[in-house]
PDB file of N, CA and C in Angstrom:
ATOM      1  N   UNK A   1       0.840  -1.176   0.000  1.00  0.00           N
ATOM      2  CA  UNK A   1       0.000   0.000   0.000  1.00  0.00           C
ATOM      3  C   UNK A   1       0.884   1.238   0.000  1.00  0.00           C
ATOM      4  N   UNK A   2       0.627   2.135  -0.913  1.00  0.00           N
ATOM      5  CA  UNK A   2       1.382   3.375  -1.015  1.00  0.00           C
ATOM      6  C   UNK A   2       0.788   4.390  -0.046  1.00  0.00           C
ATOM      7  N   UNK A   3       1.568   4.779   0.946  1.00  0.00           N
ATOM      8  CA  UNK A   3       1.071   5.718   1.959  1.00  0.00           C
ATOM      9  C   UNK A   3       1.551   7.144   1.722  1.00  0.00           C
ATOM     10  N   UNK A   4       2.192   7.395   0.595  1.00  0.00           N
ATOM     11  CA  UNK A   4       2.717   8.732   0.347  1.00  0.00           C
ATOM     12  C   UNK A   4       1.623   9.742   0.049  1.00  0.00           C
ATOM     13  N   UNK A   5       0.442   9.270  -0.333  1.00  0.00           N
ATOM     14  CA  UNK A   5      -0.647  10.183  -0.666  1.00  0.00           C
ATOM     15  C   UNK A   5      -1.561  10.486   0.527  1.00  0.00           C
ATOM     16  N   UNK A   6      -1.231   9.989   1.700  1.00  0.00           N
ATOM     17  CA  UNK A   6      -2.064  10.226   2.871  1.00  0.00           C
ATOM     18  C   UNK A   6      -1.825  11.646   3.369  1.00  0.00           C
ATOM     19  N   UNK A   7      -2.910  12.381   3.560  1.00  0.00           N
ATOM     20  CA  UNK A   7      -2.785  13.757   4.034  1.00  0.00           C
ATOM     21  C   UNK A   7      -2.283  13.779   5.474  1.00  0.00           C
ATOM     22  N   UNK A   8      -1.779  14.934   5.890  1.00  0.00           N
ATOM     23  CA  UNK A   8      -1.280  15.074   7.255  1.00  0.00           C
ATOM     24  C   UNK A   8      -2.401  14.854   8.263  1.00  0.00           C
ATOM     25  N   UNK A   9      -3.607  15.316   7.940  1.00  0.00           N
ATOM     26  CA  UNK A   9      -4.748  15.147   8.844  1.00  0.00           C
ATOM     27  C   UNK A   9      -5.092  13.666   8.988  1.00  0.00           C
ATOM     28  N   UNK A  10      -5.145  12.943   7.877  1.00  0.00           N
ATOM     29  CA  UNK A  10      -5.465  11.522   7.916  1.00  0.00           C
ATOM     30  C   UNK A  10      -4.380  10.751   8.647  1.00  0.00           C
ATOM     31  N   UNK A  11      -3.133  11.095   8.388  1.00  0.00           N
ATOM     32  CA  UNK A  11      -2.015  10.444   9.078  1.00  0.00           C
ATOM     33  C   UNK A  11      -2.141  10.654  10.587  1.00  0.00           C
ATOM     34  N   UNK A  12      -2.484  11.866  10.989  1.00  0.00           N
ATOM     35  CA  UNK A  12      -2.664  12.180  12.405  1.00  0.00           C
ATOM     36  C   UNK A  12      -3.806  11.375  13.010  1.00  0.00           C
ATOM     37  N   UNK A  13      -4.903  11.244  12.274  1.00  0.00           N
ATOM     38  CA  UNK A  13      -6.050  10.478  12.756  1.00  0.00           C
ATOM     39  C   UNK A  13      -5.687   8.997  12.906  1.00  0.00           C
ATOM     40  N   UNK A  14      -4.921   8.485  11.977  1.00  0.00           N
ATOM     41  CA  UNK A  14      -4.502   7.079  12.056  1.00  0.00           C
ATOM     42  C   UNK A  14      -3.591   6.871  13.270  1.00  0.00           C
ATOM     43  N   UNK A  15      -2.674   7.796  13.487  1.00  0.00           N
ATOM     44  CA  UNK A  15      -1.791   7.692  14.648  1.00  0.00           C
ATOM     45  C   UNK A  15      -2.581   7.791  15.951  1.00  0.00           C
ATOM     46  N   UNK A  16      -3.600   8.641  15.982  1.00  0.00           N
ATOM     47  CA  UNK A  16      -4.464   8.746  17.163  1.00  0.00           C
ATOM     48  C   UNK A  16      -5.200   7.432  17.415  1.00  0.00           C
ATOM     49  N   UNK A  17      -5.678   6.803  16.353  1.00  0.00           N
ATOM     50  CA  UNK A  17      -6.366   5.514  16.497  1.00  0.00           C
ATOM     51  C   UNK A  17      -5.395   4.455  17.023  1.00  0.00           C
ATOM     52  N   UNK A  18      -4.162   4.485  16.548  1.00  0.00           N
ATOM     53  CA  UNK A  18      -3.146   3.545  17.048  1.00  0.00           C
ATOM     54  C   UNK A  18      -2.898   3.763  18.530  1.00  0.00           C
ATOM     55  N   UNK A  19      -2.901   5.021  18.942  1.00  0.00           N
ATOM     56  CA  UNK A  19      -2.685   5.337  20.363  1.00  0.00           C
ATOM     57  C   UNK A  19      -3.836   4.817  21.222  1.00  0.00           C
ATOM     58  N   UNK A  20      -5.067   4.980  20.743  1.00  0.00           N
ATOM     59  CA  UNK A  20      -6.228   4.460  21.475  1.00  0.00           C
ATOM     60  C   UNK A  20      -6.110   2.945  21.597  1.00  0.00           C
ATOM     61  N   UNK A  21      -5.777   2.279  20.512  1.00  0.00           N
ATOM     62  CA  UNK A  21      -5.618   0.827  20.510  1.00  0.00           C
ATOM     63  C   UNK A  21      -4.537   0.394  21.498  1.00  0.00           C
ATOM     64  N   UNK A  22      -3.379   1.064  21.442  1.00  0.00           N
ATOM     65  CA  UNK A  22      -2.264   0.690  22.306  1.00  0.00           C
ATOM     66  C   UNK A  22      -2.593   0.930  23.780  1.00  0.00           C
ATOM     67  N   UNK A  23      -3.213   2.070  24.080  1.00  0.00           N
ATOM     68  CA  UNK A  23      -3.592   2.350  25.468  1.00  0.00           C
ATOM     69  C   UNK A  23      -4.631   1.346  25.969  1.00  0.00           C
ATOM     70  N   UNK A  24      -5.568   0.973  25.114  1.00  0.00           N
ATOM     71  CA  UNK A  24      -6.575  -0.020  25.480  1.00  0.00           C
ATOM     72  C   UNK A  24      -5.953  -1.378  25.753  1.00  0.00           C
ATOM     73  N   UNK A  25      -4.988  -1.738  24.944  1.00  0.00           N
ATOM     74  CA  UNK A  25      -4.275  -3.007  25.131  1.00  0.00           C
ATOM     75  C   UNK A  25      -3.537  -3.007  26.465  1.00  0.00           C
ATOM     76  N   UNK A  26      -2.896  -1.889  26.778  1.00  0.00           N
ATOM     77  CA  UNK A  26      -2.180  -1.776  28.056  1.00  0.00           C
ATOM     78  C   UNK A  26      -3.153  -1.859  29.231  1.00  0.00           C
ATOM     79  N   UNK A  27      -4.311  -1.196  29.093  1.00  0.00           N
ATOM     80  CA  UNK A  27      -5.327  -1.265  30.155  1.00  0.00           C
ATOM     81  C   UNK A  27      -5.750  -2.705  30.412  1.00  0.00           C
ATOM     82  N   UNK A  28      -6.014  -3.438  29.343  1.00  0.00           N
ATOM     83  CA  UNK A  28      -6.451  -4.823  29.498  1.00  0.00           C
ATOM     84  C   UNK A  28      -5.359  -5.691  30.116  1.00  0.00           C
ATOM     85  N   UNK A  29      -4.125  -5.463  29.728  1.00  0.00           N
ATOM     86  CA  UNK A  29      -3.020  -6.224  30.324  1.00  0.00           C
ATOM     87  C   UNK A  29      -2.867  -5.891  31.811  1.00  0.00           C
ATOM     88  N   UNK A  30      -3.062  -4.623  32.173  1.00  0.00           N
ATOM     89  CA  UNK A  30      -2.998  -4.233  33.592  1.00  0.00           C
ATOM     90  C   UNK A  30      -4.123  -4.884  34.390  1.00  0.00           C
ATOM     91  N   UNK A  31      -5.314  -4.944  33.810  1.00  0.00           N
ATOM     92  CA  UNK A  31      -6.437  -5.602  34.481  1.00  0.00           C
ATOM     93  C   UNK A  31      -6.138  -7.080  34.682  1.00  0.00           C
ATOM     94  N   UNK A  32      -5.621  -7.721  33.630  1.00  0.00           N
ATOM     95  CA  UNK A  32      -5.270  -9.139  33.723  1.00  0.00           C
ATOM     96  C   UNK A  32      -4.196  -9.372  34.783  1.00  0.00           C
ATOM     97  N   UNK A  33      -3.202  -8.521  34.806  1.00  0.00           N
ATOM     98  CA  UNK A  33      -2.119  -8.658  35.785  1.00  0.00           C
ATOM     99  C   UNK A  33      -2.653  -8.485  37.215  1.00  0.00           C
ATOM    100  N   UNK A  34      -3.521  -7.501  37.415  1.00  0.00           N
ATOM    101  CA  UNK A  34      -4.105  -7.281  38.744  1.00  0.00           C
ATOM    102  C   UNK A  34      -4.927  -8.492  39.176  1.00  0.00           C
ATOM    103  N   UNK A  35      -5.654  -9.085  38.234  1.00  0.00           N
ATOM    104  CA  UNK A  35      -6.431 -10.287  38.543  1.00  0.00           C
ATOM    105  C   UNK A  35      -5.506 -11.452  38.912  1.00  0.00           C
ATOM    106  N   UNK A  36      -4.460 -11.641  38.118  1.00  0.00           N
ATOM    107  CA  UNK A  36      -3.543 -12.752  38.360  1.00  0.00           C
ATOM    108  C   UNK A  36      -2.782 -12.607  39.682  1.00  0.00           C
ATOM    109  N   UNK A  37      -2.555 -11.367  40.125  1.00  0.00           N
ATOM    110  CA  UNK A  37      -1.887 -11.141  41.410  1.00  0.00           C
ATOM    111  C   UNK A  37      -2.857 -11.255  42.584  1.00  0.00           C
ATOM    112  N   UNK A  38      -4.132 -11.379  42.277  1.00  0.00           N
ATOM    113  CA  UNK A  38      -5.131 -11.496  43.332  1.00  0.00           C
ATOM    114  C   UNK A  38      -5.658 -10.168  43.835  1.00  0.00           C
ATOM    115  N   UNK A  39      -5.353  -9.074  43.120  1.00  0.00           N
ATOM    116  CA  UNK A  39      -5.816  -7.757  43.531  1.00  0.00           C
ATOM    117  C   UNK A  39      -7.233  -7.453  43.049  1.00  0.00           C
ATOM    118  N   UNK A  40      -7.720  -8.228  42.114  1.00  0.00           N
ATOM    119  CA  UNK A  40      -9.077  -8.068  41.586  1.00  0.00           C
ATOM    120  C   UNK A  40      -9.774  -9.418  41.576  1.00  0.00           C
ATOM    121  N   UNK A  41     -11.039  -9.407  41.939  1.00  0.00           N
ATOM    122  CA  UNK A  41     -11.848 -10.615  41.792  1.00  0.00           C
ATOM    123  C   UNK A  41     -12.210 -10.771  40.315  1.00  0.00           C
ATOM    124  N   UNK A  42     -12.583 -11.972  39.941  1.00  0.00           N
ATOM    125  CA  UNK A  42     -12.910 -12.253  38.550  1.00  0.00           C
ATOM    126  C   UNK A  42     -14.009 -11.332  38.034  1.00  0.00           C
ATOM    127  N   UNK A  43     -15.064 -11.165  38.817  1.00  0.00           N
ATOM    128  CA  UNK A  43     -16.181 -10.331  38.353  1.00  0.00           C
ATOM    129  C   UNK A  43     -15.752  -8.878  38.166  1.00  0.00           C
ATOM    130  N   UNK A  44     -14.902  -8.374  39.040  1.00  0.00           N
ATOM    131  CA  UNK A  44     -14.406  -6.995  38.902  1.00  0.00           C
ATOM    132  C   UNK A  44     -13.508  -6.856  37.681  1.00  0.00           C
ATOM    133  N   UNK A  45     -12.636  -7.833  37.475  1.00  0.00           N
ATOM    134  CA  UNK A  45     -11.746  -7.807  36.313  1.00  0.00           C
ATOM    135  C   UNK A  45     -12.556  -7.847  35.022  1.00  0.00           C
ATOM    136  N   UNK A  46     -13.561  -8.690  35.001  1.00  0.00           N
ATOM    137  CA  UNK A  46     -14.421  -8.814  33.825  1.00  0.00           C
ATOM    138  C   UNK A  46     -15.147  -7.500  33.556  1.00  0.00           C
ATOM    139  N   UNK A  47     -15.697  -6.900  34.607  1.00  0.00           N
ATOM    140  CA  UNK A  47     -16.431  -5.636  34.467  1.00  0.00           C
ATOM    141  C   UNK A  47     -15.512  -4.525  33.962  1.00  0.00           C
ATOM    142  N   UNK A  48     -14.327  -4.415  34.550  1.00  0.00           N
ATOM    143  CA  UNK A  48     -13.375  -3.389  34.105  1.00  0.00           C
ATOM    144  C   UNK A  48     -12.937  -3.605  32.665  1.00  0.00           C
ATOM    145  N   UNK A  49     -12.701  -4.856  32.290  1.00  0.00           N
ATOM    146  CA  UNK A  49     -12.291  -5.154  30.916  1.00  0.00           C
ATOM    147  C   UNK A  49     -13.384  -4.777  29.924  1.00  0.00           C
ATOM    148  N   UNK A  50     -14.624  -5.111  30.242  1.00  0.00           N
ATOM    149  CA  UNK A  50     -15.743  -4.785  29.349  1.00  0.00           C
ATOM    150  C   UNK A  50     -15.899  -3.278  29.219  1.00  0.00           C
ATOM    151  N   UNK A  51     -15.801  -2.558  30.339  1.00  0.00           N
ATOM    152  CA  UNK A  51     -15.905  -1.098  30.285  1.00  0.00           C
ATOM    153  C   UNK A  51     -14.787  -0.500  29.438  1.00  0.00           C
ATOM    154  N   UNK A  52     -13.572  -1.000  29.611  1.00  0.00           N
ATOM    155  CA  UNK A  52     -12.435  -0.507  28.849  1.00  0.00           C
ATOM    156  C   UNK A  52     -12.632  -0.741  27.348  1.00  0.00           C
ATOM    157  N   UNK A  53     -13.080  -1.927  26.999  1.00  0.00           N
ATOM    158  CA  UNK A  53     -13.305  -2.263  25.589  1.00  0.00           C
ATOM    159  C   UNK A  53     -14.409  -1.391  25.005  1.00  0.00           C
ATOM    160  N   UNK A  54     -15.494  -1.187  25.754  1.00  0.00           N
ATOM    161  CA  UNK A  54     -16.596  -0.347  25.265  1.00  0.00           C
ATOM    162  C   UNK A  54     -16.143   1.082  25.016  1.00  0.00           C
ATOM    163  N   UNK A  55     -15.376   1.640  25.946  1.00  0.00           N
ATOM    164  CA  UNK A  55     -14.887   3.012  25.784  1.00  0.00           C
ATOM    165  C   UNK A  55     -14.004   3.109  24.543  1.00  0.00           C
ATOM    166  N   UNK A  56     -13.070   2.167  24.403  1.00  0.00           N
ATOM    167  CA  UNK A  56     -12.180   2.186  23.242  1.00  0.00           C
ATOM    168  C   UNK A  56     -12.944   1.978  21.947  1.00  0.00           C
ATOM    169  N   UNK A  57     -13.940   1.096  21.968  1.00  0.00           N
ATOM    170  CA  UNK A  57     -14.733   0.844  20.775  1.00  0.00           C
ATOM    171  C   UNK A  57     -15.484   2.108  20.356  1.00  0.00           C
ATOM    172  N   UNK A  58     -16.100   2.783  21.314  1.00  0.00           N
ATOM    173  CA  UNK A  58     -16.818   4.021  21.001  1.00  0.00           C
ATOM    174  C   UNK A  58     -15.864   5.086  20.462  1.00  0.00           C
ATOM    175  N   UNK A  59     -14.701   5.189  21.083  1.00  0.00           N
ATOM    176  CA  UNK A  59     -13.714   6.169  20.628  1.00  0.00           C
ATOM    177  C   UNK A  59     -13.256   5.855  19.207  1.00  0.00           C
ATOM    178  N   UNK A  60     -12.932   4.595  18.945  1.00  0.00           N
ATOM    179  CA  UNK A  60     -12.478   4.208  17.607  1.00  0.00           C
ATOM    180  C   UNK A  60     -13.573   4.382  16.563  1.00  0.00           C
ATOM    181  N   UNK A  61     -14.827   4.100  16.932  1.00  0.00           N
ATOM    182  CA  UNK A  61     -15.938   4.303  15.987  1.00  0.00           C
ATOM    183  C   UNK A  61     -16.085   5.782  15.646  1.00  0.00           C
ATOM    184  N   UNK A  62     -15.950   6.640  16.644  1.00  0.00           N
ATOM    185  CA  UNK A  62     -16.028   8.078  16.393  1.00  0.00           C
ATOM    186  C   UNK A  62     -14.900   8.525  15.480  1.00  0.00           C
ATOM    187  N   UNK A  63     -13.718   8.005  15.726  1.00  0.00           N
ATOM    188  CA  UNK A  63     -12.579   8.347  14.887  1.00  0.00           C
ATOM    189  C   UNK A  63     -12.771   7.826  13.463  1.00  0.00           C
ATOM    190  N   UNK A  64     -13.321   6.628  13.358  1.00  0.00           N
ATOM    191  CA  UNK A  64     -13.560   6.031  12.050  1.00  0.00           C
ATOM    192  C   UNK A  64     -14.575   6.868  11.269  1.00  0.00           C
ATOM    193  N   UNK A  65     -15.594   7.356  11.964  1.00  0.00           N
ATOM    194  CA  UNK A  65     -16.584   8.205  11.312  1.00  0.00           C
ATOM    195  C   UNK A  65     -15.929   9.463  10.744  1.00  0.00           C
ATOM    196  N   UNK A  66     -14.896   9.958  11.427  1.00  0.00           N
ATOM    197  CA  UNK A  66     -14.192  11.141  10.951  1.00  0.00           C
ATOM    198  C   UNK A  66     -13.283  10.868   9.770  1.00  0.00           C
ATOM    199  N   UNK A  67     -12.923   9.612   9.564  1.00  0.00           N
ATOM    200  CA  UNK A  67     -12.024   9.248   8.468  1.00  0.00           C
ATOM    201  C   UNK A  67     -12.749   8.993   7.150  1.00  0.00           C
ATOM    202  N   UNK A  68     -13.986   8.564   7.216  1.00  0.00           N
ATOM    203  CA  UNK A  68     -14.685   8.227   5.981  1.00  0.00           C
ATOM    204  C   UNK A  68     -16.119   7.852   6.244  1.00  0.00           C
ATOM    205  N   UNK A  69     -16.724   7.260   5.246  1.00  0.00           N
ATOM    206  CA  UNK A  69     -18.117   6.829   5.355  1.00  0.00           C
ATOM    207  C   UNK A  69     -18.221   5.363   4.985  1.00  0.00           C
ATOM    208  N   UNK A  70     -19.246   4.716   5.497  1.00  0.00           N
ATOM    209  CA  UNK A  70     -19.443   3.307   5.193  1.00  0.00           C
ATOM    210  C   UNK A  70     -20.216   3.178   3.883  1.00  0.00           C
ATOM    211  N   UNK A  71     -19.719   2.348   3.005  1.00  0.00           N
ATOM    212  CA  UNK A  71     -20.375   2.111   1.734  1.00  0.00           C
ATOM    213  C   UNK A  71     -21.512   1.121   1.881  1.00  0.00           C
ATOM    214  N   UNK A  72     -22.259   0.922   0.797  1.00  0.00           N
ATOM    215  CA  UNK A  72     -23.381  -0.014   0.807  1.00  0.00           C
ATOM    216  C   UNK A  72     -22.938  -1.435   1.094  1.00  0.00           C
ATOM    217  N   UNK A  73     -21.676  -1.735   0.805  1.00  0.00           N
ATOM    218  CA  UNK A  73     -21.168  -3.092   1.028  1.00  0.00           C
ATOM    219  C   UNK A  73     -20.667  -3.296   2.465  1.00  0.00           C
ATOM    220  N   UNK A  74     -20.805  -2.265   3.321  1.00  0.00           N
ATOM    221  CA  UNK A  74     -20.387  -2.368   4.709  1.00  0.00           C
ATOM    222  C   UNK A  74     -18.914  -2.092   4.924  1.00  0.00           C
ATOM    223  N   UNK A  75     -18.212  -1.707   3.881  1.00  0.00           N
ATOM    224  CA  UNK A  75     -16.794  -1.384   4.008  1.00  0.00           C
ATOM    225  C   UNK A  75     -16.622   0.137   4.110  1.00  0.00           C
ATOM    226  N   UNK A  76     -15.609   0.556   4.852  1.00  0.00           N
ATOM    227  CA  UNK A  76     -15.356   1.976   5.033  1.00  0.00           C
ATOM    228  C   UNK A  76     -14.612   2.531   3.834  1.00  0.00           C
ATOM    229  N   UNK A  77     -15.100   3.660   3.335  1.00  0.00           N
ATOM    230  CA  UNK A  77     -14.459   4.346   2.216  1.00  0.00           C
ATOM    231  C   UNK A  77     -13.845   5.626   2.758  1.00  0.00           C
ATOM    232  N   UNK A  78     -12.569   5.820   2.476  1.00  0.00           N
ATOM    233  CA  UNK A  78     -11.886   7.019   2.952  1.00  0.00           C
ATOM    234  C   UNK A  78     -12.138   8.174   2.022  1.00  0.00           C
TER     235      UNK A  78
END
């Protein structure tokens, strides 16, 4: 894929999405680690993980909406 034609704004949005993904991954790993150390009960770990995923999903969907529109085939068009 040739990325030389990506605008600075789009590049910035993609980097922001990567940051959301990376921070979400770190959050989930921290939750898992806290559970494995016995600092969180299973139900609390599960609840925190679901909340974290929902927040990241909503954030990424909002960012995706800013990048393009969904076509009739369900694929995102930039």
